[in-house]
Amino acid sequence: MDGKIHSIETFGLVDGPGVRYVLFLQGCNMRCKYCHNPETWSFDDAKFTVSAKDAFNKAYKYKNYWRKNGKPNGGITVSGGEPLLQIDFVTEFFKLAKEKGVHTTLDSSGSAFTREEPFFSKFEELMKYTDLLMVDIKEINDERHQVLTGASNKRVLDMIQYLNDINKPIWIRHVLVPERSDFDEDLH
């Protein structure tokens, strides 16, 4: 399975615990007004495609950065765009990582999540190889979420509920944008 790649960061410090190798995938189904990676939206603009095996082999060359005082301190993060739009690639990539004992983090908006098949079975399989999810809640109020992103937040919240139900570690993130996503009633 080949992945459409936008870019790579070899020494990420904000994309999960410790030092991270971050693979940014191409393609997103939301159009957030304050997106910091709008160049990842289109699937057609991938910088390159690569097999999961080749992507992992390239990442694994940085394994020495993922330890501190002899203990694990980092790993691999897949971000985007929206990585769940390339779920088959991410699953294969994370499976290779777990075979080598590498910590895996998925950075997702959750916008592609559904309990419908075939996606849901694929998501359950991906969760076997995912240590942590970083999930963005763009806006808790669905109406405002639609204005900000062009999509409902129902899939995002459903994914978070599912992750909670299976006790999967999650880091919830929320960007506070004045007059866009900083309403006191929504933050409560």
Coordinates of C-alpha atoms in Angstrom, one line a residue:
M1 CA 0.0 0.0 0.0
D2 CA 1.4 3.4 -1.0
G3 CA 0.8 6.6 0.9
K4 CA 0.5 10.0 -0.5
I5 CA 3.0 12.1 1.5
H6 CA 3.1 15.9 1.9
S7 CA 6.2 16.2 4.1
I8 CA 8.4 14.7 6.8
E9 CA 9.7 16.2 10.0
T10 CA 12.6 14.1 11.5
F11 CA 12.8 15.9 14.9
G12 CA 9.3 16.8 16.0
L13 CA 8.8 17.9 19.6
V14 CA 5.1 18.8 19.7
D15 CA 3.5 15.9 17.8
G16 CA 3.3 13.4 20.7
P17 CA 5.5 12.4 23.6
G18 CA 9.3 12.8 23.2
V19 CA 11.1 13.2 20.0
R20 CA 9.0 12.2 17.0
Y21 CA 9.5 11.3 13.4
V22 CA 6.4 12.9 11.8
L23 CA 4.9 11.8 8.5
F24 CA 2.4 14.4 7.1
L25 CA 0.0 12.7 4.7
Q26 CA -1.7 14.4 1.8
G27 CA -5.5 14.9 1.7
C28 CA -8.1 16.3 4.0
N29 CA -11.9 16.4 4.0
M30 CA -12.3 19.5 6.1
R31 CA -11.6 23.1 5.1
C32 CA -10.7 24.8 8.5
K33 CA -10.6 28.5 8.2
Y34 CA -7.4 28.6 10.4
C35 CA -5.7 25.5 9.0
H36 CA -1.9 25.6 9.4
N37 CA -1.5 23.1 6.5
P38 CA -3.9 24.1 3.8
E39 CA -1.5 22.8 1.2
T40 CA -2.3 19.2 2.4
W41 CA -6.0 19.5 1.4
S42 CA -5.8 18.1 -2.1
F43 CA -4.8 14.5 -2.7
D44 CA -3.4 15.6 -6.1
D45 CA -0.7 17.7 -4.5
A46 CA 1.3 14.9 -2.9
K47 CA 5.1 15.6 -2.9
F48 CA 5.7 11.9 -3.4
T49 CA 4.2 8.4 -2.8
V50 CA 5.9 5.7 -0.9
S51 CA 5.2 2.2 0.3
A52 CA 4.5 1.7 4.0
K53 CA 7.7 -0.5 4.2
D54 CA 9.9 2.1 2.6
A55 CA 8.4 4.9 4.7
F56 CA 9.0 2.9 7.9
N57 CA 12.6 1.9 6.9
K58 CA 13.3 5.6 6.3
A59 CA 11.8 6.6 9.7
Y60 CA 13.5 3.8 11.6
K61 CA 16.9 5.3 10.7
Y62 CA 16.1 7.9 13.4
K63 CA 15.5 5.4 16.2
N64 CA 18.4 6.6 18.2
Y65 CA 16.6 9.9 18.8
W66 CA 13.6 8.0 20.4
R67 CA 15.5 7.1 23.6
K68 CA 16.7 9.1 26.6
N69 CA 18.9 7.7 29.2
G70 CA 18.3 4.2 27.7
K71 CA 14.6 4.5 28.0
P72 CA 11.9 5.0 25.2
N73 CA 11.3 8.7 24.7
G74 CA 9.6 9.3 21.3
G75 CA 8.6 7.4 18.2
I76 CA 6.5 8.0 15.1
T77 CA 3.5 10.2 14.5
V78 CA 1.3 10.2 11.4
S79 CA -0.5 13.5 10.8
G80 CA -1.8 15.3 7.8
G81 CA -4.0 16.5 6.2
E82 CA -6.3 13.8 7.6
P83 CA -4.4 10.5 8.0
L84 CA -7.6 8.4 8.4
L85 CA -8.3 9.1 4.7
Q86 CA -5.3 6.8 4.0
I87 CA -6.2 4.3 6.7
D88 CA -4.8 1.2 4.9
F89 CA -1.3 2.9 4.5
V90 CA -1.3 4.1 8.2
T91 CA -2.2 0.6 9.5
E92 CA 0.5 -1.1 7.5
F93 CA 3.0 1.6 8.5
F94 CA 2.1 1.4 12.2
K95 CA 2.1 -2.5 12.1
L96 CA 5.8 -2.3 11.0
A97 CA 6.5 0.1 13.7
K98 CA 5.0 -2.0 16.4
E99 CA 7.0 -5.1 15.2
K100 CA 10.1 -3.0 16.1
G101 CA 8.6 -1.8 19.4
V102 CA 8.2 1.8 18.2
H103 CA 5.7 4.1 19.9
T104 CA 3.0 5.2 17.5
T105 CA 0.8 8.3 17.6
L106 CA -2.0 9.2 15.2
D107 CA -2.8 12.9 14.9
S108 CA -6.3 13.2 13.5
S109 CA -9.3 15.5 13.4
G110 CA -11.6 12.4 13.5
S111 CA -13.6 13.8 10.6
A112 CA -13.2 10.6 8.5
F113 CA -14.4 8.3 11.3
T114 CA -17.6 6.3 10.9
R115 CA -18.9 3.1 12.4
E116 CA -20.0 2.0 9.0
E117 CA -18.2 -0.8 7.1
P118 CA -15.6 -1.2 5.7
F119 CA -14.1 1.7 7.6
F120 CA -15.0 0.7 11.1
S121 CA -13.3 -2.8 10.8
K122 CA -10.2 -1.1 9.4
F123 CA -10.2 1.5 12.2
E124 CA -10.4 -1.3 14.8
E125 CA -7.4 -3.0 13.2
L126 CA -5.5 0.3 13.2
M127 CA -6.1 0.7 16.9
K128 CA -4.2 -2.5 17.6
Y129 CA -1.1 -0.7 16.4
T130 CA -1.8 2.8 17.7
D131 CA -0.5 3.8 21.2
L132 CA -1.9 7.3 21.3
L133 CA -4.3 9.5 19.4
M134 CA -4.1 13.3 19.3
V135 CA -7.6 14.5 18.4
D136 CA -8.5 18.0 17.5
I137 CA -11.9 19.3 18.6
K138 CA -12.1 22.4 16.4
E139 CA -15.3 23.6 18.0
I140 CA -17.7 21.7 20.3
N141 CA -20.8 23.5 19.1
D142 CA -21.7 21.7 15.9
E143 CA -23.1 24.8 14.1
R144 CA -20.0 26.8 14.7
H145 CA -17.9 23.7 13.8
Q146 CA -19.6 23.6 10.4
V147 CA -18.9 27.3 9.9
L148 CA -15.2 26.8 10.8
T149 CA -14.5 23.6 9.0
G150 CA -17.2 22.9 6.4
A151 CA -18.2 19.7 8.3
S152 CA -20.1 18.5 11.3
N153 CA -18.3 17.5 14.5
K154 CA -20.5 14.5 15.0
R155 CA -17.9 12.0 13.6
V156 CA -15.2 13.6 15.7
L157 CA -17.2 13.3 18.9
D158 CA -18.3 9.8 18.0
M159 CA -14.6 8.8 17.5
I160 CA -13.7 10.2 20.8
Q161 CA -16.5 8.3 22.5
Y162 CA -15.4 5.1 20.8
L163 CA -11.8 5.7 21.9
N164 CA -13.0 6.3 25.4
D165 CA -15.0 3.1 25.4
I166 CA -12.0 1.0 24.4
N167 CA -9.7 2.9 26.9
K168 CA -7.4 4.1 24.1
P169 CA -5.1 7.0 25.3
I170 CA -6.2 10.3 23.8
W171 CA -4.8 13.8 23.9
I172 CA -7.6 16.2 23.1
R173 CA -6.5 19.5 21.5
H174 CA -8.4 22.6 20.9
V175 CA -7.1 25.8 19.2
L176 CA -8.5 28.9 20.8
V177 CA -9.2 31.4 18.0
P178 CA -10.6 34.7 19.2
E179 CA -14.3 35.1 18.1
R180 CA -14.1 31.7 16.4
S181 CA -13.6 29.0 19.0
D182 CA -13.1 30.7 22.3
F183 CA -16.7 30.8 23.6
D184 CA -16.9 30.2 27.4
E185 CA -20.0 28.1 27.2
D186 CA -18.4 25.8 24.6
L187 CA -15.2 25.4 26.6
H188 CA -17.2 24.3 29.7

